[in-house]
XYZ file of C-alpha atoms in Angstrom:
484
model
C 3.140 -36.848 18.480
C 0.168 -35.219 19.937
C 0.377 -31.026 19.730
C -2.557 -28.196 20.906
C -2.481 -25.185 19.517
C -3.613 -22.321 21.961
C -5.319 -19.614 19.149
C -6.866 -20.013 15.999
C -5.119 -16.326 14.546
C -3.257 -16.643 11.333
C -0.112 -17.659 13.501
C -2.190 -20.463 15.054
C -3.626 -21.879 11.485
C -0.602 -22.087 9.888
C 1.707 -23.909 13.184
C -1.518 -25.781 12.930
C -0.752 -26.672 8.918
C 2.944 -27.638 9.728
C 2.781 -29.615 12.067
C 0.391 -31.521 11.074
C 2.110 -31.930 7.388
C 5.069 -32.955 9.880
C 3.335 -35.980 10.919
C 1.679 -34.263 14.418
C -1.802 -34.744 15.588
C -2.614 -31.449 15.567
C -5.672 -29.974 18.237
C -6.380 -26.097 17.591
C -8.096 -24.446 21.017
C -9.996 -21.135 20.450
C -12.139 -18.911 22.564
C -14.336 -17.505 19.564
C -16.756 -19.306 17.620
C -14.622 -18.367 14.747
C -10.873 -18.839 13.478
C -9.208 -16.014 12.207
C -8.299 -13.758 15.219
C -8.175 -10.128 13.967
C -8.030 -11.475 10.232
C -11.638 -12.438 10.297
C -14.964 -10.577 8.854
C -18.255 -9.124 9.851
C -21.484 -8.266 7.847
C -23.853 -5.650 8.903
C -27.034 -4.210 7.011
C -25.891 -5.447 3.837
C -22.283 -4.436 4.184
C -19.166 -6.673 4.438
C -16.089 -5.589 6.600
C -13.040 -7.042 6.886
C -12.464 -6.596 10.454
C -9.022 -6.047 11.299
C -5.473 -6.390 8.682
C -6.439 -4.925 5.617
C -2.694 -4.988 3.508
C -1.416 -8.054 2.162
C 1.931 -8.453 1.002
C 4.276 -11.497 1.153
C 1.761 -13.780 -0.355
C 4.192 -16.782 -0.905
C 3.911 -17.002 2.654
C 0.341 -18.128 2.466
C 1.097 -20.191 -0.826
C 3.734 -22.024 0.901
C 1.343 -23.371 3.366
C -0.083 -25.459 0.481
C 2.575 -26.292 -1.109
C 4.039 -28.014 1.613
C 0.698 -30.065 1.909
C 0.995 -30.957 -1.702
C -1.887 -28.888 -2.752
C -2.042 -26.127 -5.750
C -2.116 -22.486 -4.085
C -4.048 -21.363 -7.469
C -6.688 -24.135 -6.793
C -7.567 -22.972 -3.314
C -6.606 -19.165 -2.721
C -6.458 -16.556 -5.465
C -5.309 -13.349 -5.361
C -4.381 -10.297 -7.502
C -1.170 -8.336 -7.850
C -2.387 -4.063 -7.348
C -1.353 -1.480 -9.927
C -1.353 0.537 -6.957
C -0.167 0.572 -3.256
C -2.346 3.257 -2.272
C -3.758 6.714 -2.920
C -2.148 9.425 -0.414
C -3.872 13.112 -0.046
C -2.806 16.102 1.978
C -5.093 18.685 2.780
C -3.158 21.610 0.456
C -4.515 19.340 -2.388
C -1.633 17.459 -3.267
C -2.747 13.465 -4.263
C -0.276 10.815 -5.103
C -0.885 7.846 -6.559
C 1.871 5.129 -5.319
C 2.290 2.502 -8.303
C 3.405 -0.306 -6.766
C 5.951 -0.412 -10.212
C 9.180 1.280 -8.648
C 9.996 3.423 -11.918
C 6.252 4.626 -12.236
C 6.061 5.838 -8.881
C 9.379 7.951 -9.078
C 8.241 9.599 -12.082
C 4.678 10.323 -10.404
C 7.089 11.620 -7.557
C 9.085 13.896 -9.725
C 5.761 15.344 -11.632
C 4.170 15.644 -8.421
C 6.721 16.352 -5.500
C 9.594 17.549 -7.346
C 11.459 15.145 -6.060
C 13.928 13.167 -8.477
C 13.235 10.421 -9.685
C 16.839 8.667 -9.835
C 16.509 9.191 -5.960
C 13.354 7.736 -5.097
C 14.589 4.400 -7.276
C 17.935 4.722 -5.534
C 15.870 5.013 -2.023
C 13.776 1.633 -3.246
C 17.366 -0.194 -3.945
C 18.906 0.773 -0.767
C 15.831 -0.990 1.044
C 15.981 -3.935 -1.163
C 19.561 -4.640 -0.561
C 18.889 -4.273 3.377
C 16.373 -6.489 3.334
C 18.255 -9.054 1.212
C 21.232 -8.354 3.544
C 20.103 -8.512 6.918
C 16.009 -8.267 6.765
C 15.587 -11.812 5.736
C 17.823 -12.965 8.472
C 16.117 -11.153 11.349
C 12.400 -12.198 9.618
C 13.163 -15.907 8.650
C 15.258 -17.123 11.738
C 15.157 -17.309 15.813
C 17.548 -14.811 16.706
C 17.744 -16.769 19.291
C 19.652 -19.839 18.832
C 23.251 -19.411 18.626
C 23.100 -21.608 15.019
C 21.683 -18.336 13.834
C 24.890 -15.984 14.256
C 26.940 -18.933 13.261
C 26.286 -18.317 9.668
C 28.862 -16.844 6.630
C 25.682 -14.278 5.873
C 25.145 -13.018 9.531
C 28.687 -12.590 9.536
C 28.540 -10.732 6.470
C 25.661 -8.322 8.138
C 27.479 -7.773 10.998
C 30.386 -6.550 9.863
C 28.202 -3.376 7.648
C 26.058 -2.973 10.768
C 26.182 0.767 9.467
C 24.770 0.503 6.368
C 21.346 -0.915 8.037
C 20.782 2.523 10.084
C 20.225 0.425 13.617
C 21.279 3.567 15.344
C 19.303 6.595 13.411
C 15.800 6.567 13.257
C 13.463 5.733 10.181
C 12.966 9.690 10.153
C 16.577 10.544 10.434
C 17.207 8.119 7.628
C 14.042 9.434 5.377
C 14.980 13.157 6.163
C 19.096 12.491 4.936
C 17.749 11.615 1.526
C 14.810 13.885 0.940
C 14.418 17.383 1.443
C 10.760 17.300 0.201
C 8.776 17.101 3.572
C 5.747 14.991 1.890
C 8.098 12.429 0.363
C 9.665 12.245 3.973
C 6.410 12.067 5.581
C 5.279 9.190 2.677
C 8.388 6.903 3.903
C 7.815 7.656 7.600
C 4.536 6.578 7.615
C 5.810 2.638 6.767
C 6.591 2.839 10.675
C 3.016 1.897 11.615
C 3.021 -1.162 9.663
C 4.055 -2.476 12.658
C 2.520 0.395 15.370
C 5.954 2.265 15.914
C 6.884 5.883 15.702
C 9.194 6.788 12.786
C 11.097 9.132 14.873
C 12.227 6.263 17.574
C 12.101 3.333 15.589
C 15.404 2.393 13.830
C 16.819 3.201 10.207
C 16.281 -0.684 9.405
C 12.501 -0.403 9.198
C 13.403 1.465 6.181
C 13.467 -1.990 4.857
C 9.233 -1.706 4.711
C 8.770 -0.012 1.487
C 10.445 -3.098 -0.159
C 7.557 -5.604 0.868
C 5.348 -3.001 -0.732
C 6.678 -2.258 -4.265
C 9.858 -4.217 -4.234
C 7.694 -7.459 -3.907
C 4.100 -6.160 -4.194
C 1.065 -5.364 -3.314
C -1.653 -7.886 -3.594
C -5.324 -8.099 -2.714
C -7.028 -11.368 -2.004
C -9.688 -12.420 -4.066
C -13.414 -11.911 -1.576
C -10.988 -9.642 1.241
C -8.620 -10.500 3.292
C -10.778 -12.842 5.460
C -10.159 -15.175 2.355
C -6.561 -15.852 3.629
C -8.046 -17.387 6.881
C -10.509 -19.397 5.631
C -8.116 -21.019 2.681
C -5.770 -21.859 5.615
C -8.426 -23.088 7.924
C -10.018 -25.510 4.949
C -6.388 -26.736 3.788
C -6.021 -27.445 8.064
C -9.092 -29.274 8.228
C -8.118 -31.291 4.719
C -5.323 -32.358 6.224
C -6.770 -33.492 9.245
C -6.741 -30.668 12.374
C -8.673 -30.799 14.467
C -10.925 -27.399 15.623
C -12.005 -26.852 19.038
C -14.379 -23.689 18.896
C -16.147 -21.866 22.357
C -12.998 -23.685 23.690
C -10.494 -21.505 26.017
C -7.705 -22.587 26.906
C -7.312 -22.389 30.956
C -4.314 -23.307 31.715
C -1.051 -24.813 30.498
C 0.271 -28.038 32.566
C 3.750 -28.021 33.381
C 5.553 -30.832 35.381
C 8.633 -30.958 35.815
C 9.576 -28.592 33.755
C 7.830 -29.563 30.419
C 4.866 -28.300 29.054
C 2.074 -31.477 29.625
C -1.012 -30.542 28.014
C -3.421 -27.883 28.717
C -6.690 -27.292 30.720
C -9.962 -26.826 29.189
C -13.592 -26.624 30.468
C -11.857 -27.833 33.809
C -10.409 -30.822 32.373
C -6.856 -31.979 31.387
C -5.823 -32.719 28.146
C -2.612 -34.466 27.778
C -0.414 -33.181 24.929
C 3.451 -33.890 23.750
C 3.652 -30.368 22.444
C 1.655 -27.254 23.339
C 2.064 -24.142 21.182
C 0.559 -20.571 21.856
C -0.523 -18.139 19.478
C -2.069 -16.353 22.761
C -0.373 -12.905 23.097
C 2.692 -14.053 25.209
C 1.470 -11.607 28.435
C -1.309 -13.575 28.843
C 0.130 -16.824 28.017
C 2.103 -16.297 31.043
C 0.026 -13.961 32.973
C -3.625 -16.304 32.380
C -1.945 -19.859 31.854
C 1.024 -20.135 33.896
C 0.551 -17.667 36.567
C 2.476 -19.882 38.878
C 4.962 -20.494 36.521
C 8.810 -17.593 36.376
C 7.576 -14.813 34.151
C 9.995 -13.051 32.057
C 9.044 -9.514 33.086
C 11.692 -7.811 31.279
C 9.909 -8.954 27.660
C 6.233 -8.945 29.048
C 7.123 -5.193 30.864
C 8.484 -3.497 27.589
C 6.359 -0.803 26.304
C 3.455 -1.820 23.939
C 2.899 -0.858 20.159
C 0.707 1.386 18.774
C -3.427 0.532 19.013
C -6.468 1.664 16.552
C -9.805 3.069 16.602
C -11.541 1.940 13.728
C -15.086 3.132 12.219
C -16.763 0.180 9.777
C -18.750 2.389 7.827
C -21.301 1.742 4.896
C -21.500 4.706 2.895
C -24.150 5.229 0.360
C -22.041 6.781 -1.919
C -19.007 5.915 -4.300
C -16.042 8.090 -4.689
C -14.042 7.825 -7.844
C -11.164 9.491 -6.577
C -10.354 6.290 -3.522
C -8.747 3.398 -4.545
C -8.656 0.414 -2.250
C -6.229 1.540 0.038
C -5.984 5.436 1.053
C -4.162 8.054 3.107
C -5.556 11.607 4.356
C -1.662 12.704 6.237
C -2.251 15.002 9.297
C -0.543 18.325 8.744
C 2.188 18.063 11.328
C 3.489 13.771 11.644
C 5.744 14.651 14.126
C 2.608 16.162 16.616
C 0.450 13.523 16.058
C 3.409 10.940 17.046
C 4.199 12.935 19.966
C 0.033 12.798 21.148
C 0.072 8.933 20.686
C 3.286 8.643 23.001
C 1.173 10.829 25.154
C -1.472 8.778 25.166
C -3.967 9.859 23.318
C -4.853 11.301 19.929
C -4.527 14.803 18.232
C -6.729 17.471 16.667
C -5.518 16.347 13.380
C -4.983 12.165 12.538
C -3.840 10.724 9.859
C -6.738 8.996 8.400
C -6.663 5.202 6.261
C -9.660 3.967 4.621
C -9.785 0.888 2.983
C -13.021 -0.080 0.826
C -12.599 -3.249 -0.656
C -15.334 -3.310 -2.282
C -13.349 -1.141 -5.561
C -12.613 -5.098 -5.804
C -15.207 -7.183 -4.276
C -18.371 -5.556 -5.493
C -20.414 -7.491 -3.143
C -19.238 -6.252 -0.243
C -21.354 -3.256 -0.564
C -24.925 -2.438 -1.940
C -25.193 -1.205 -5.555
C -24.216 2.923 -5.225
C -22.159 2.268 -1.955
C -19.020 1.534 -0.428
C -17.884 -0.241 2.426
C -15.445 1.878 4.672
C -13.379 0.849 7.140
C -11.737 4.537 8.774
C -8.640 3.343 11.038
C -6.702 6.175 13.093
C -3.671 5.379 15.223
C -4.024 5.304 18.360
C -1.874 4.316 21.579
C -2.567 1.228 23.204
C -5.206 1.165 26.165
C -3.869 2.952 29.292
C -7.146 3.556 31.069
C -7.958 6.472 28.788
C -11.617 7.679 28.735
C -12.570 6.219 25.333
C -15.925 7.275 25.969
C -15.318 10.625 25.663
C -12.342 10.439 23.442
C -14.386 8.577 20.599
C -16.659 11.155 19.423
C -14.161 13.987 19.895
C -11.516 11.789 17.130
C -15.066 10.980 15.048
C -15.718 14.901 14.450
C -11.896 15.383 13.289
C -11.934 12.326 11.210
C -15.211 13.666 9.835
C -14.510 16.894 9.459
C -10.729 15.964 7.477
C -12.483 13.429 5.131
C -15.829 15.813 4.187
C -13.531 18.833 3.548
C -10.850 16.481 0.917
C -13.471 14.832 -0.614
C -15.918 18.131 -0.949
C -18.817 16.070 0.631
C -20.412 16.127 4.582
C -19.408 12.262 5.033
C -21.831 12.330 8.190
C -25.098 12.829 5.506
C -23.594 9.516 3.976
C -23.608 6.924 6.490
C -25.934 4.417 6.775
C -24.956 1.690 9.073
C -21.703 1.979 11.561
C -19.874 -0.039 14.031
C -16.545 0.829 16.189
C -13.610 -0.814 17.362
C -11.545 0.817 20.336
C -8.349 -0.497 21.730
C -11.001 -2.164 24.846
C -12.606 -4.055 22.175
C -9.013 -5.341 20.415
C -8.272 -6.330 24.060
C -11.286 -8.540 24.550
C -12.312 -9.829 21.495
C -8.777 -11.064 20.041
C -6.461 -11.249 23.689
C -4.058 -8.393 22.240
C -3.105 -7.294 25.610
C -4.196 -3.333 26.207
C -5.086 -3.383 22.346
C -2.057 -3.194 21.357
C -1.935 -4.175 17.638
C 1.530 -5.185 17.242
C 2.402 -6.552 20.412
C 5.644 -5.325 21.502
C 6.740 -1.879 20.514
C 9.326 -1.620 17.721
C 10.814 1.601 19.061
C 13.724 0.743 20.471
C 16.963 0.256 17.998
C 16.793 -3.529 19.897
C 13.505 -4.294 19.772
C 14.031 -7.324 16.954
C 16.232 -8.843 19.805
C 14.058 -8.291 23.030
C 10.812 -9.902 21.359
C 9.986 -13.374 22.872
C 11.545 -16.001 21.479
C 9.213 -18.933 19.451
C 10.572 -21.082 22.441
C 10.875 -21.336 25.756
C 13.685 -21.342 27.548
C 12.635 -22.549 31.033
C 9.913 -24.949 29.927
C 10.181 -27.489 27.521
C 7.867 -28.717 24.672
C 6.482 -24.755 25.056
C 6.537 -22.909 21.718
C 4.915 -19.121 20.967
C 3.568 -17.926 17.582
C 1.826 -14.916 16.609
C 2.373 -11.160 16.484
C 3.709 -10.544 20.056
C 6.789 -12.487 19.645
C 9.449 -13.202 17.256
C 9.460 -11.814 14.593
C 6.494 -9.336 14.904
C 3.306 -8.271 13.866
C 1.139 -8.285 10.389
C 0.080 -11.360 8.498
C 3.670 -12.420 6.781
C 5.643 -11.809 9.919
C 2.867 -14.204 12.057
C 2.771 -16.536 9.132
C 6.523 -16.690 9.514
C 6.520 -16.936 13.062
C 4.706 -20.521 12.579
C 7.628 -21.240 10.456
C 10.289 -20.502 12.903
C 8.591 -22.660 15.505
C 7.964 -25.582 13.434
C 11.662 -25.385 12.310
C 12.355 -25.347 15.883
C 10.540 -28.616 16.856
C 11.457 -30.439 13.559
């Protein structure tokens, strides 16, 4: 059984690792020179960046991969459970430091948010038992195969549809249980974890903070590039074969079936062909001539980034490896994004990995990689826009930290949503894909199938289940479930 693989993104590596443990012939097709996607890594005047996903939870994912090869995870990827999620500031001086140990947090809470601590644990155990209820359900299966609903535990979901908040929004939900607006704002921010708004997106997001502290936070040992490159080595151990500088054309389909694909103007016969391409352009690039589902491929986009890589000749005791600087006013900045564009005042995440991998920096520096939400790319002037969200960002982070940032950097490089959009297919930069927004959304993403064309299969972050490393690792899953 002969499969391509359109994509060599996290989604495409690991489809590529499963089928290929399934007994497949397994040929991964990528544009780039590189495999990885957005989870891939960049080095620039003696700095080291991970270029795009910079949280990683879920790691049995990745360990799973190896173990169904018959390898050792420990032998091939290593990785370190965090004391801490991440360090959160607002600009009235308030810090938090989020322990990623449930207890220790709500007592950090209480000390520093007079907030209780019996209801922040409480809070944690409500999103556990959601998850364990329904999450896993709507994460680890299609939703759409009717073998799916069949089950005694979807029935069980079903019938407590109201204790998983579908109809309230994650701020509705966070704002019912807190009257502290910092620990509301804390829990809303989980929404952009996969580029929605907390106050659209529905009450069962609220199942986020689990993955976090429930099951941990982890970092990977070198940066999260590491993930892709264990997974690419295990693929080529076990026999895939890479085709880099290689984009796919076009996908053949006669009579009715997926054929093969077209590459460098020639065909290539295949039994299987799976995309990790974001699913608009899989239809839009590949099969042009094929029906297009416009009601999935016309829903409203997630959430985008502009990102500074910075290399700052300075180190700050008071940042851990992940870190927060909240905007004064969530709900404004929200409403700008759905606007299209981006406030006065962002909320601003830096993560400087090298608090763990030392040589990812120069001795007396730090390498910073700034990320501000942004909406996806709508034919905005990022020109102009850029430097305008640089001075806020700039001006936020120098007057927290008690430092001009500006004297401090030495090298810098930028990533817009144009630049998402070209360099890893994410159609108008959106991060996520699909938007999350609507209380439906799980149900309206693409499925890992097609339904019109067979021996087609989609992976990756624009369809079932979602965006973020352990939701694309599990969309490879899904699909390889699917075929086996």
């Amino acid at each position: 059984m002969k499969t391509a693989i359109i994509g060599a993104g996290i989604a495409g590596l690991a489809a590529a690792v499963r089928f290929q443990c399934a007994g497949h012939s397994v040929h991964v097709f990528e544009a780039n020179p590189y495999p990885g996607g957005k989870l891939s890594s960049f080095s620039q005047d003696g700095y080291t960046f991970d270029a795009g996903p910079s949280l990683f939870t879920m790691p049995h994912y990745v360990d799973e991969l190896f173990i169904l090869a018959g390898e050792n995870p420990e032998a091939h990827f290593k990785y370190k459970n965090l004391e801490t999620a991440c360090r959160y500031f607002w600009d009235d001086g308030t810090t938090l430091n989020a322990w990623t140990d449930i207890p220790k947090l709500a007592r950090e809470v209480e000390e520093k948010l007079d907030v209780p601590a019996k209801q922040v644990e409480a809070f944690f155990e409500r999103s556990k038992k959601k998850y364990d209820g329904a999450g896993r359900i709507f994460l680890e299966k299609s939703l759409h195969k009717a073998g799916t609903w069949l089950s005694s535990k979807v029935l069980r979901a079903l019938f407590r549809m109201p204790f998983y908040d579908l109809f309230s929004s994650m701020h509705q939900v966070h704002t019912s249980w807190f009257q502290n607006p910092k620990m509301v704002q804390f829990f809303d921010r989980y929404a952009t974890y996969n580029g929605s708004d907390p106050y659209e997106a529905p009450g069962m997001l609220t199942i986020i903070p689990h993955f976090e502290h429930g099951i941990g936070t982890f970092y990977p040992e070198g940066g999260m590039h590491s993930i892709t490159q264990s997974v690419y080595e295990l693929a080529l151990r076990k026999g895939v074969q890479f085709h880099f500088n290689h984009p796919v054309e076009r996908i053949l389909v006669d009579k009715g079936k997926a054929t093969g694909i077209c590459v460098h103007g020639k065909d290539l016969h295949f039994d299987r062909v799976v995309s990790n391409m974001d699913v608009f352009y899989t239809y839009k690039k590949l099969m042009p001539e094929q029906d297009q589902p416009e009601r999935i491929l016309s829903q409203p986009k997630s959430s985008s980034a502009l990102i500074f890589y910075w290399g700052v000749k300075k180190q700050f005791q008071e940042l851990g490896l992940h870190n927060i600087f909240f905007s004064n006013d969530y709900q404004k900045e929200f409403e700008a994004i759905g606007n299209g564009t981006v406030g006065p005042d962002p909320t601003v995440y830096i993560n400087i990995t090298s608090k763990h991998s030392p040589e990812h920096a120069p001795a007396g520096g730090e390498n910073w990689f700034v990320m501000v939400n942004t909406p996806c790319n709508q034919g905005q002037d990022w020109d102009a826009l850029i430097p305008e969200i640089k001075k806020h960002v700039l001006d936020k982070l120098s007057a927290r930290l008690g430092t001009d940032i500006s004297q401090l950097i030495e090298t810098e490089s930028i990533l817009d949503p144009r630049l998402i959009d070209g360099k890893t297919g994410s159609h108008l930069g959106a991060l996520y894909g699909y938007s999350s927004n609507n209380k439906m959304a799980a149900f309206l993403r693409h499925p890992n199938f097609s339904r019109k064309i067979g021996n087609l299969y989609f992976v990756g972050g624009s369809v079932h289940p979602g965006g973020g490393i352990p939701l694309c690792l599990l969309s490879a899953k899904i699909t390889s479930e699917l075929v086996q």
